[in-house]
XYZ file of C-alpha atoms in Angstrom:
761
model
C 0.000 0.000 0.000
C 1.680 3.187 -1.249
C 0.488 6.644 -0.164
C 0.223 9.450 -2.685
C 1.938 12.790 -2.338
C -1.324 14.471 -1.310
C -1.914 11.935 1.464
C 1.645 12.374 2.751
C 1.266 16.158 2.884
C -2.051 15.837 4.695
C -0.514 13.437 7.224
C 2.447 15.709 7.855
C 0.130 18.684 8.341
C -1.972 16.817 10.883
C 1.088 15.555 12.733
C 2.566 19.051 12.924
C -0.705 20.572 14.172
C -1.131 17.825 16.759
C 2.455 18.265 17.959
C 1.953 22.042 18.339
C -1.235 21.583 20.331
C 0.425 18.916 22.471
C 3.308 21.272 23.318
C 0.818 24.044 24.132
C -1.112 21.752 26.495
C -4.397 21.905 24.546
C -4.185 18.624 22.640
C -7.324 16.567 22.198
C -7.644 12.796 22.603
C -7.553 12.426 18.801
C -4.254 14.380 18.611
C -2.648 12.231 21.299
C -3.802 9.045 19.601
C -2.421 10.245 16.259
C 0.987 11.117 17.732
C 1.205 7.815 19.548
C 0.358 5.772 16.438
C 2.911 7.746 14.432
C 5.583 7.005 17.020
C 4.757 3.306 16.973
C 4.916 3.189 13.184
C 8.203 5.074 13.150
C 9.709 2.675 15.684
C 8.568 -0.291 13.603
C 10.187 1.182 10.513
C 13.465 1.709 12.392
C 13.503 -1.814 13.843
C 12.559 -3.643 10.602
C 15.630 -4.898 8.594
C 16.015 -3.712 5.069
C 14.879 -6.067 2.296
C 17.710 -7.918 0.441
C 18.412 -6.688 -3.057
C 16.693 -8.602 -5.797
C 19.183 -10.555 -7.981
C 18.837 -10.438 -11.696
C 19.237 -14.181 -12.236
C 18.273 -16.656 -9.602
C 20.735 -19.578 -9.205
C 19.433 -22.987 -9.979
C 18.705 -25.050 -6.938
C 16.977 -28.298 -6.341
C 13.413 -28.124 -5.072
C 13.014 -28.003 -1.316
C 11.808 -31.111 0.403
C 8.198 -31.087 1.588
C 9.185 -30.955 5.275
C 11.139 -27.720 4.887
C 9.128 -24.490 4.829
C 10.289 -21.516 2.854
C 10.526 -18.427 5.098
C 7.885 -15.851 4.387
C 8.784 -12.534 2.847
C 9.189 -9.788 5.460
C 6.220 -7.450 5.587
C 6.401 -4.284 3.598
C 6.891 -1.094 5.583
C 3.660 0.690 6.479
C 3.459 4.238 5.120
C 3.288 6.926 7.732
C 0.176 8.380 6.071
C -1.805 5.261 7.010
C -1.281 5.890 10.719
C -3.988 8.537 10.710
C -6.718 5.965 11.124
C -5.016 3.290 13.243
C -7.173 1.961 16.059
C -6.309 0.311 19.417
C -5.715 -3.406 19.088
C -3.605 -6.257 20.392
C -0.089 -5.468 19.211
C 2.470 -7.490 21.126
C 4.736 -4.497 21.671
C 2.587 -1.485 22.353
C -0.945 -2.898 22.615
C -2.092 -1.455 19.230
C -3.141 -3.134 16.025
C -1.142 -1.634 13.181
C -3.628 -2.559 10.484
C -4.612 0.707 8.797
C -8.228 1.791 9.260
C -10.347 4.673 8.058
C -8.779 8.081 7.808
C -11.017 9.659 10.528
C -12.573 7.985 13.569
C -15.014 9.618 15.975
C -13.946 8.871 19.565
C -16.884 8.398 21.999
C -16.492 10.586 25.107
C -16.153 8.808 28.447
C -19.279 9.393 30.627
C -18.817 11.366 33.806
C -19.633 9.830 37.236
C -22.844 11.857 37.395
C -23.929 10.562 33.988
C -23.123 6.983 34.972
C -25.135 7.393 38.220
C -28.147 8.744 36.322
C -27.968 5.976 33.748
C -27.661 3.253 36.381
C -30.210 4.510 38.894
C -32.855 6.061 36.664
C -32.318 3.769 33.674
C -31.981 6.805 31.422
C -29.168 8.496 29.562
C -28.474 12.224 29.695
C -30.108 12.454 26.280
C -33.324 11.073 27.729
C -33.296 13.717 30.432
C -32.735 16.411 27.843
C -35.730 15.101 25.914
C -37.871 15.115 29.039
C -36.828 18.627 29.855
C -37.657 19.663 26.314
C -41.152 18.152 26.583
C -41.709 19.953 29.875
C -40.563 23.248 28.395
C -42.808 22.694 25.374
C -45.819 22.109 27.612
C -45.005 25.235 29.609
C -44.708 27.235 26.393
C -48.084 25.985 25.216
C -49.569 26.896 28.575
C -48.081 30.399 28.417
C -49.408 30.812 24.873
C -52.872 29.751 25.977
C -52.733 32.151 28.914
C -51.728 35.018 26.632
C -54.442 34.223 24.131
C -57.023 34.077 26.898
C -55.924 37.430 28.270
C -56.194 38.951 24.772
C -59.612 37.407 24.138
C -58.495 35.654 20.943
C -60.174 32.283 21.650
C -63.400 31.350 23.378
C -63.614 28.781 26.238
C -64.984 26.133 23.904
C -62.148 26.707 21.480
C -59.609 26.547 24.285
C -60.892 23.161 25.475
C -61.023 21.882 21.904
C -57.462 23.043 21.325
C -56.315 21.193 24.401
C -58.013 18.007 23.267
C -56.558 18.393 19.768
C -53.077 18.955 21.170
C -53.446 15.781 23.238
C -54.532 13.846 20.171
C -51.586 15.211 18.201
C -49.134 14.198 20.904
C -50.634 10.724 21.132
C -50.387 10.404 17.353
C -46.732 11.380 17.448
C -46.148 8.850 20.208
C -47.735 6.060 18.172
C -45.746 7.035 15.086
C -42.362 7.179 16.866
C -42.867 4.031 18.945
C -40.728 1.792 16.749
C -38.025 4.312 15.973
C -37.573 6.001 19.361
C -39.246 4.572 22.449
C -38.164 7.378 24.838
C -39.745 10.030 22.619
C -42.782 7.841 22.150
C -43.284 7.622 25.923
C -42.904 11.382 26.252
C -45.433 12.108 23.511
C -47.947 9.590 24.833
C -47.646 10.838 28.423
C -47.971 14.441 27.286
C -51.097 13.590 25.290
C -52.712 11.821 28.259
C -51.942 14.819 30.470
C -53.417 17.208 27.882
C -56.653 15.212 27.783
C -56.941 15.242 31.577
C -56.374 18.999 31.604
C -58.922 19.647 28.869
C -61.635 17.634 30.633
C -60.927 19.339 33.951
C -61.047 22.825 32.369
C -64.283 22.073 30.517
C -66.030 21.059 33.760
C -64.432 23.017 36.593
C -63.253 26.248 34.954
C -65.688 26.946 32.117
C -68.683 24.766 33.134
C -69.148 23.551 29.573
C -69.824 19.930 30.503
C -71.967 18.271 33.190
C -70.381 16.086 35.841
C -71.309 12.809 34.203
C -69.797 13.756 30.825
C -66.593 15.144 32.374
C -66.240 12.067 34.575
C -66.774 9.795 31.587
C -64.112 11.664 29.584
C -61.532 11.422 32.364
C -62.379 7.753 32.930
C -61.936 7.105 29.216
C -58.585 8.904 29.389
C -57.563 6.616 32.244
C -58.555 3.541 30.257
C -56.614 4.882 27.269
C -53.541 5.393 29.461
C -53.639 1.785 30.673
C -54.265 0.498 27.157
C -51.386 2.464 25.688
C -49.146 1.310 28.539
C -49.890 -2.357 27.837
C -49.500 -1.837 24.077
C -46.229 0.068 24.253
C -44.727 -1.599 27.310
C -44.022 1.775 28.980
C -44.656 1.673 32.737
C -44.791 5.453 33.087
C -48.102 5.550 31.237
C -49.588 3.099 33.740
C -48.400 5.288 36.615
C -49.924 8.377 34.951
C -53.176 6.520 34.405
C -53.311 5.328 38.026
C -52.658 8.792 39.436
C -55.097 10.467 37.070
C -57.783 7.867 37.590
C -57.575 7.955 41.393
C -57.524 11.739 41.439
C -60.494 12.127 39.069
C -63.300 11.881 41.699
C -61.563 14.425 43.915
C -60.681 16.849 41.102
C -64.229 16.833 39.739
C -65.915 17.938 42.949
C -69.652 17.241 43.062
C -72.234 16.991 45.814
C -74.049 14.209 43.997
C -71.168 11.718 44.246
C -71.925 8.680 46.425
C -69.484 6.671 48.480
C -70.527 3.272 47.029
C -69.979 4.604 43.517
C -66.614 6.032 44.514
C -65.579 2.689 46.007
C -66.623 0.826 42.866
C -64.657 3.228 40.693
C -61.529 3.010 42.862
C -61.673 -0.772 42.893
C -61.822 -0.669 39.092
C -58.614 1.387 39.005
C -57.085 -1.062 41.471
C -58.012 -3.956 39.183
C -56.283 -2.190 36.279
C -53.060 -1.705 38.268
C -53.182 -5.275 39.575
C -53.669 -6.578 36.050
C -50.696 -4.647 34.733
C -48.609 -6.013 37.593
C -49.564 -9.605 36.823
C -49.064 -9.075 33.096
C -45.879 -6.997 33.045
C -44.581 -6.992 36.683
C -44.769 -3.205 36.886
C -44.016 -2.690 40.531
C -44.229 1.108 40.552
C -47.670 1.226 38.970
C -48.932 -1.500 41.297
C -47.603 0.283 44.396
C -49.134 3.578 43.244
C -52.481 1.871 42.649
C -52.597 0.171 46.055
C -51.352 3.154 48.057
C -53.446 5.642 46.078
C -56.627 3.598 46.445
C -56.182 3.307 50.197
C -55.410 7.031 50.466
C -58.576 7.888 48.530
C -60.682 5.574 50.704
C -59.158 7.055 53.870
C -59.947 10.568 52.594
C -63.540 9.519 51.940
C -63.747 8.047 55.445
C -62.390 11.249 56.981
C -64.981 13.294 55.091
C -67.912 11.409 56.616
C -70.136 13.413 58.988
C -69.281 13.284 62.682
C -72.742 12.084 63.677
C -72.331 8.833 61.795
C -72.765 7.511 58.264
C -75.334 5.150 56.746
C -74.696 1.446 56.908
C -74.419 1.243 53.127
C -71.570 3.756 53.196
C -69.704 1.835 55.871
C -70.236 -1.454 54.030
C -68.921 0.085 50.812
C -65.819 1.433 52.558
C -65.261 -1.953 54.195
C -65.385 -3.630 50.798
C -62.899 -1.080 49.490
C -60.443 -1.682 52.323
C -60.746 -5.441 51.871
C -60.032 -4.909 48.172
C -56.833 -3.078 49.092
C -55.915 -6.022 51.322
C -56.510 -8.535 48.539
C -54.545 -6.462 46.022
C -51.604 -5.767 48.292
C -51.410 -9.269 49.696
C -52.897 -11.857 47.377
C -51.962 -10.239 44.073
C -48.369 -10.019 45.312
C -48.437 -13.729 46.184
C -49.857 -14.972 42.868
C -46.553 -14.854 40.904
C -44.763 -16.516 43.822
C -47.409 -19.196 44.250
C -47.793 -20.075 40.549
C -44.470 -19.204 38.900
C -45.253 -21.399 35.877
C -48.308 -19.320 34.964
C -46.884 -15.930 35.919
C -43.373 -15.852 34.550
C -40.788 -13.860 36.535
C -39.876 -10.483 35.101
C -36.370 -9.245 34.403
C -37.398 -5.806 35.650
C -38.379 -7.223 39.034
C -35.066 -9.055 39.301
C -33.283 -5.803 38.427
C -35.234 -4.021 41.176
C -34.161 -6.659 43.682
C -30.550 -6.259 42.595
C -30.780 -2.468 42.964
C -32.191 -2.716 46.490
C -29.547 -5.298 47.394
C -26.793 -2.882 46.355
C -28.477 0.063 48.088
C -28.950 -1.815 51.386
C -25.718 -3.864 51.138
C -27.701 -7.087 51.523
C -27.909 -10.307 49.507
C -30.693 -10.447 46.955
C -32.292 -13.375 48.751
C -32.537 -11.318 51.942
C -34.138 -8.476 49.958
C -36.785 -10.866 48.634
C -37.479 -12.126 52.147
C -37.855 -8.580 53.524
C -40.128 -7.694 50.622
C -42.299 -10.690 51.483
C -42.597 -9.615 55.107
C -43.608 -6.087 54.107
C -46.099 -7.261 51.480
C -47.752 -9.638 53.958
C -47.763 -7.725 57.235
C -48.573 -4.196 56.028
C -51.806 -4.989 54.098
C -53.215 -7.035 56.971
C -52.664 -4.384 59.618
C -53.705 -1.495 57.340
C -56.956 -3.244 56.473
C -57.567 -4.127 60.129
C -57.109 -0.556 61.317
C -59.137 0.854 58.416
C -62.108 -1.438 59.086
C -62.030 -0.580 62.789
C -62.054 3.126 61.906
C -64.852 2.679 59.336
C -67.161 1.126 61.936
C -65.908 3.255 64.881
C -65.123 0.163 66.943
C -63.895 0.240 70.513
C -60.570 -1.243 71.557
C -62.051 -4.590 72.606
C -64.201 -4.821 69.472
C -61.146 -4.060 67.335
C -59.338 -6.856 69.120
C -62.101 -9.311 68.321
C -61.957 -8.162 64.684
C -58.222 -8.867 64.679
C -58.832 -12.569 65.355
C -59.824 -12.801 61.698
C -56.347 -11.616 60.735
C -54.844 -14.284 62.980
C -56.903 -17.065 61.400
C -56.347 -15.979 57.785
C -52.586 -15.545 58.249
C -52.406 -18.861 60.125
C -54.187 -20.757 57.358
C -51.932 -19.113 54.771
C -48.893 -20.237 56.774
C -50.143 -23.824 56.825
C -50.810 -23.746 53.065
C -47.501 -22.168 52.049
C -45.193 -24.032 54.441
C -44.440 -27.029 52.146
C -43.849 -24.974 48.960
C -42.677 -21.495 49.992
C -41.139 -21.616 53.483
C -39.884 -18.010 53.370
C -43.348 -16.573 52.628
C -44.851 -19.017 55.116
C -42.654 -17.580 57.872
C -43.799 -14.085 56.868
C -47.418 -15.186 57.404
C -46.461 -16.771 60.714
C -44.996 -13.457 61.826
C -48.161 -11.620 60.713
C -50.330 -14.055 62.673
C -48.093 -13.818 65.749
C -48.034 -10.014 65.687
C -51.800 -9.849 65.207
C -52.310 -12.250 68.121
C -50.201 -10.080 70.421
C -52.154 -6.975 69.367
C -55.462 -8.787 69.949
C -54.468 -9.783 73.494
C -53.370 -6.221 74.243
C -56.707 -4.835 73.020
C -59.126 -7.272 74.653
C -57.612 -7.139 78.152
C -59.825 -5.485 80.761
C -56.971 -4.225 82.945
C -53.195 -4.166 83.075
C -52.629 -7.334 85.171
C -54.875 -9.432 82.941
C -53.179 -8.114 79.825
C -49.750 -8.842 81.304
C -50.730 -12.409 82.178
C -52.087 -13.012 78.688
C -49.063 -11.523 76.963
C -46.422 -13.390 78.966
C -48.199 -16.695 78.433
C -48.496 -15.856 74.743
C -44.793 -15.006 74.557
C -43.927 -18.317 76.208
C -46.079 -20.185 73.698
C -44.333 -18.382 70.838
C -40.977 -19.518 72.235
C -42.280 -23.068 72.493
C -43.593 -22.951 68.896
C -40.268 -21.603 67.694
C -38.584 -24.512 69.465
C -40.872 -27.061 67.794
C -41.222 -25.406 64.351
C -38.654 -22.942 62.944
C -40.752 -19.817 62.376
C -37.916 -17.423 61.681
C -35.930 -14.944 63.693
C -38.642 -12.201 63.482
C -41.080 -14.429 65.381
C -38.479 -15.078 68.071
C -37.762 -11.351 68.370
C -41.501 -10.700 68.537
C -41.807 -13.180 71.408
C -39.039 -11.454 73.307
C -40.565 -8.033 72.616
C -43.996 -9.180 73.820
C -42.587 -10.398 77.124
C -40.519 -7.233 77.553
C -43.548 -4.989 76.944
C -45.592 -7.045 79.388
C -42.875 -6.698 82.025
C -42.709 -2.935 81.552
C -46.497 -2.639 81.787
C -46.456 -4.656 84.996
C -43.699 -2.454 86.422
C -45.973 0.539 85.861
C -48.843 -1.263 87.571
C -46.919 -1.982 90.801
C -48.311 1.125 92.494
C -50.787 -1.109 94.328
C -48.815 -4.283 95.114
C -51.500 -5.456 97.532
C -53.906 -6.084 94.654
C -54.458 -9.788 94.051
C -54.374 -9.343 90.263
C -50.961 -7.702 90.490
C -49.601 -10.557 92.567
C -50.986 -13.132 90.150
C -49.437 -11.223 87.254
C -46.064 -11.187 89.003
C -46.317 -14.926 89.561
C -47.197 -15.473 85.901
C -44.331 -13.318 84.646
C -41.757 -15.050 86.834
C -43.042 -18.535 85.950
C -43.036 -17.763 82.218
C -39.546 -16.284 82.432
C -38.330 -19.470 84.126
C -40.051 -21.533 81.425
C -38.355 -19.642 78.609
C -34.999 -19.979 80.351
C -35.334 -23.764 80.126
C -33.619 -25.311 77.142
C -36.587 -27.571 76.363
C -38.959 -24.629 75.820
C -37.033 -21.795 74.212
C -35.233 -21.830 70.925
C -32.884 -18.983 71.876
C -29.251 -19.267 72.850
C -27.904 -19.700 76.336
C -27.025 -16.016 76.928
C -30.611 -15.000 76.188
C -31.893 -17.780 78.411
C -29.682 -16.442 81.195
C -31.330 -13.049 80.759
C -34.744 -14.683 81.101
C -33.520 -16.576 84.189
C -32.344 -13.326 85.752
C -35.673 -11.660 84.879
C -37.498 -14.547 86.513
C -35.456 -14.085 89.711
C -36.209 -10.363 89.704
C -39.965 -10.801 89.285
C -39.981 -13.513 91.948
C -38.381 -11.022 94.336
C -41.023 -8.449 93.379
C -43.682 -11.067 94.062
C -42.287 -11.525 97.574
C -42.511 -7.777 98.115
C -46.098 -7.720 96.825
C -46.995 -10.524 99.251
C -45.391 -8.772 102.225
C -46.723 -5.280 101.420
C -50.173 -5.710 103.068
C -48.678 -7.303 106.224
C -47.722 -5.115 109.254
C -43.982 -4.506 109.491
C -43.686 -5.323 105.797
C -39.987 -4.425 105.604
C -38.912 -7.013 108.137
C -40.913 -9.809 106.601
C -39.708 -8.844 103.134
C -36.101 -9.120 104.352
C -36.878 -12.540 105.862
C -38.495 -13.863 102.668
C -35.819 -12.341 100.438
C -33.084 -13.938 102.570
C -34.723 -17.325 102.196
C -35.023 -16.738 98.442
C -31.323 -15.838 98.235
C -30.419 -19.080 100.012
C -32.597 -20.984 97.545
C -30.759 -19.303 94.671
C -27.425 -20.352 96.148
C -28.729 -23.910 96.323
C -30.019 -23.655 92.731
C -26.590 -22.564 91.540
C -25.118 -25.836 92.823
C -27.530 -27.984 90.781
C -25.662 -30.051 88.163
C -26.197 -29.821 84.429
C -29.056 -31.906 83.069
C -31.306 -31.452 86.082
C -34.953 -32.353 85.664
C -36.345 -28.820 85.925
C -33.675 -26.126 86.112
C -29.945 -26.665 86.091
C -27.654 -24.335 87.949
C -26.130 -21.368 86.146
C -23.676 -18.638 87.262
C -26.455 -16.088 86.801
C -28.184 -17.658 89.820
C -25.266 -16.644 92.006
C -25.436 -13.090 90.656
C -29.124 -12.922 91.532
C -28.380 -14.321 95.011
C -25.806 -11.599 95.648
C -28.315 -8.958 94.538
C -30.969 -10.366 96.858
C -28.490 -10.469 99.739
C -27.668 -6.813 99.140
C -31.325 -5.727 99.111
C -32.063 -7.789 102.211
C -29.041 -6.289 103.991
C -30.186 -2.743 103.271
C -33.689 -3.565 104.478
C -32.512 -5.390 107.590
C -30.266 -2.560 108.696
C -33.250 -0.262 108.622
C -31.689 2.325 106.309
C -35.063 2.877 104.689
C -36.876 3.282 107.995
C -39.636 0.833 107.152
C -39.972 -0.612 110.659
C -39.272 0.531 114.226
C -37.570 -0.875 117.326
C -39.078 -3.944 118.946
C -40.310 -3.909 122.546
C -38.686 -7.259 123.367
C -35.122 -8.004 122.341
C -34.714 -10.789 119.808
C -38.481 -11.020 119.394
C -39.419 -8.500 116.731
C -39.448 -8.107 112.979
C -36.029 -6.467 112.911
C -34.449 -9.394 114.732
C -36.212 -11.827 112.415
C -34.901 -9.994 109.365
C -31.362 -9.846 110.714
C -31.252 -13.488 111.775
C -32.780 -14.660 108.479
C -30.213 -12.726 106.508
C -27.371 -14.062 108.637
C -28.603 -17.606 108.080
C -28.933 -16.978 104.343
C -25.397 -15.603 104.143
C -24.094 -18.580 106.107
C -25.882 -20.982 103.769
C -24.490 -19.141 100.764
C -20.976 -19.338 102.197
C -21.293 -23.075 102.790
C -22.706 -23.736 99.302
C -20.164 -21.486 97.603
C -17.279 -23.811 98.408
C -13.668 -22.770 99.010
C -12.734 -19.447 97.549
C -12.966 -15.713 97.879
C -16.756 -15.703 97.592
C -17.108 -17.855 100.693
C -14.885 -15.466 102.630
C -16.942 -12.432 101.568
C -20.295 -14.037 102.401
C -19.057 -15.358 105.746
C -17.439 -12.042 106.651
C -20.607 -10.047 105.872
C -22.709 -12.497 107.871
C -20.360 -12.376 110.830
C -20.252 -8.581 110.813
C -24.055 -8.456 110.579
C -24.272 -10.751 113.628
C -22.127 -8.399 115.690
C -24.262 -5.425 114.585
C -27.470 -7.342 115.324
C -26.279 -8.090 118.871
C -25.534 -4.425 119.497
C -28.860 -3.412 117.915
C -31.013 -5.805 119.933
C -29.370 -5.032 123.326
C -29.374 -1.271 122.738
C -32.767 -0.700 124.445
C -32.343 -3.176 127.335
C -31.059 -2.426 130.844
C -27.393 -3.387 130.938
C -27.388 -3.759 127.176
C -23.785 -2.593 126.799
C -22.549 -5.342 129.123
C -24.675 -7.945 127.362
C -23.316 -6.797 124.021
C -19.723 -7.055 125.219
C -20.313 -10.490 126.737
C -21.997 -11.807 123.614
C -19.188 -10.470 121.427
C -16.620 -12.112 123.700
C -18.509 -15.429 123.615
C -18.742 -15.238 119.824
C -15.024 -14.533 119.425
C -14.057 -17.351 121.800
C -16.391 -19.817 120.033
C -14.946 -18.953 116.637
C -11.438 -19.273 118.020
C -12.146 -22.739 119.405
C -13.786 -23.862 116.140
C -11.052 -22.614 113.836
C -7.916 -23.499 115.782
C -8.542 -27.245 115.577
C -9.020 -26.948 111.803
C -5.912 -24.823 111.346
C -8.093 -22.212 109.548
C -5.860 -19.189 109.587
C -8.540 -16.804 108.323
C -11.014 -17.842 111.031
C -8.390 -17.510 113.746
C -7.638 -13.982 112.604
C -11.319 -13.057 112.684
C -11.643 -14.488 116.220
C -8.569 -12.679 117.492
C -9.838 -9.453 115.908
C -13.177 -9.895 117.684
C -11.458 -10.415 121.028
C -9.348 -7.308 120.417
C -12.553 -5.390 119.721
C -14.005 -6.700 122.997
C -10.954 -5.509 124.932
C -11.113 -2.081 123.269
C -14.815 -1.769 124.137
C -14.180 -2.773 127.737
C -11.653 -0.046 128.342
C -12.970 2.690 126.084
C -16.745 2.373 126.523
C -17.816 0.034 129.314
C -15.327 1.230 131.914
C -16.859 4.670 131.955
C -20.549 3.933 131.245
C -21.382 0.771 133.225
C -22.498 0.614 136.813
C -20.002 -0.876 139.295
C -21.818 -4.205 139.612
C -22.055 -4.722 135.840
C -18.494 -3.556 135.432
C -17.195 -6.124 137.958
C -19.222 -8.980 136.528
C -18.254 -8.110 132.956
C -14.541 -7.805 133.575
C -14.412 -10.968 135.703
C -16.503 -13.015 133.253
C -14.605 -11.939 130.194
C -11.282 -12.496 131.897
C -12.229 -15.991 133.076
C -13.428 -16.887 129.623
C -10.218 -15.679 128.064
C -8.164 -17.792 130.508
C -10.195 -20.942 129.932
C -10.113 -20.660 126.194
C -6.434 -19.750 126.143
C -5.657 -23.001 127.964
C -7.704 -25.015 125.467
C -6.258 -23.179 122.514
C -2.745 -23.666 123.884
C -3.293 -27.453 123.972
C -4.546 -27.328 120.402
C -1.582 -25.291 119.273
C 0.862 -27.765 120.906
C -0.649 -30.728 119.020
C 1.336 -32.332 116.242
C 1.234 -30.602 112.912
C -0.247 -32.661 110.063
C 2.064 -34.013 107.421
C 0.443 -31.856 104.778
C 2.824 -28.941 104.282
C 0.202 -26.889 102.511
C -1.569 -26.142 105.833
C -0.510 -23.006 107.675
C 0.754 -23.583 111.234
C -0.105 -21.028 113.934
C 2.432 -22.296 116.534
C 5.557 -20.266 116.729
């Protein structure tokens, strides 16, 4: 391929211009591509070896054998003029194909991020948006022209309406004509024509009063039917959306006092049938959602416009039928393609919508489909339930009885869908469970009864979840129901003496214990521990509710709470696999909490009970002794360790305080307190020395040191001479006797076990 002189001059001119622009920093992509191709071609020419000279006479040589291949002739050099049209390719050196192409090539500009976002999200190119803006501007210009002509008196009202109808027909004709060549423009023309027809009918009736209500309504209804027909014919969803909005808004735009609610309901259900049909035929989700939401909004507006004194039964029946139609459309029509996929083929547009939502929410597409099923099942049921209750002005209890229908319908749907569509079946199970909880909350006569019903219902939901996997939402609903019931009961504890409140507390604690058992609940062990702790807390509240009506309630509450804490310590020691409840560490935490509350109550910090007339025979003594016994039992059951030391130390200190408290109002109480402290210290010393318990010996010696300090600092100055003599002599004799016994114990042989701590020497 040899380039002519004209082609070479043209190539040189283009190369020189591109080089100048490149040096000036204003080179285009075409200039850079041209310079790069020229450089590649020049490098190829430099690297290629020159062709051998052609000899005049070829020497004779024998023919080559068949197995030997004659080397191919080296390729001819490519003229530089041909580099003008070279295109990117797969060259092994530079990544470009050096086959010459056309002289000029239009390079497509790279879309900007904003253009890519619009194209991906709105499924439209920037050119489509320009076309839409142009149609909007055209409509505004026509409107301004009409306004100017009206102000000048050029056209009459009848001519104005006729012009609007003719403009709509012209736009629809253009849309039909351009459907095969340009679908975006076809959709714009068709939508503009439908809008022009709606506007012309509205102006003829409302502005100029040229048409009666029936004729104007018929024209707008025909426009709606035309919009749906054109949408199905052209496959453009926007026309269906325009038809749904225009059709639903027609009765409200054409205001008339003669319109009846039954007729309005029939008309709206017709529009809803159109949108449902387009959804089943084409899977147009936007048009279907607009039809369902718009129909319910129109029915709710009609319900709100009813007179306050009440409406006829026919009106309420018609509205009820309309709300049930919304339920059927939003629920059953959505389920038809999922139930019979062979008859209703899946749509690529619906799959694309699922993919878009999955990217927007950062979730898998399967999870998006499951969430969509929950929304499409639960929302229509509850919206229809609330709308029917509002249409008939039902009370709370009557609304609850109406909600049992939702429970039954959703339950039957769950049973029918469970073998084929388990995901949608679980959505119906959640709808039935949520409706059941709402029904129990509405039909309860008072707070305690409602709490009892809800906690039992929550326990049954946990048991059902254990037997049949109903999905995580049902399990969360069960936990939420029990939490709401507990909070409601906490608000109702203002009168703990009420029998209903006490029964409710018993029910809540029993149900919490049931859920904490592994055989009932399907939740994990940490959640079961939370339920176990809640059961302990409500059992403690039940004890307080039982003691509240009794005189000296604080003392008896401390006694019962101490016994409950000891029972919790015993429960903690139960082995795994017990028949009813196995021990868990959370039981020990609850026992410590109960011990703390009982300690505060027993010490009288809250001032709930007064001093007793007889020492060691009053509610305060009972509370203190019960708590001491509970702490001692907890220390014994805790086993060796720091916890045993803390429980035993608190119990021992409480005993010393109880002795001082009980003898404080008795004659000679100081001496009795000192003597009892001394006897306690000596008894502990005797008990711990033989066991070589170093901690116990230290506690005993500390008690005896406290007794000596009290003798010299308090009793020496405050006691009468007789009590002083008896106290000093008795304490001294006791110290001598015990010291002799302790000395014999200390002189005994040490055990062979070196791990024991010796106190001798």
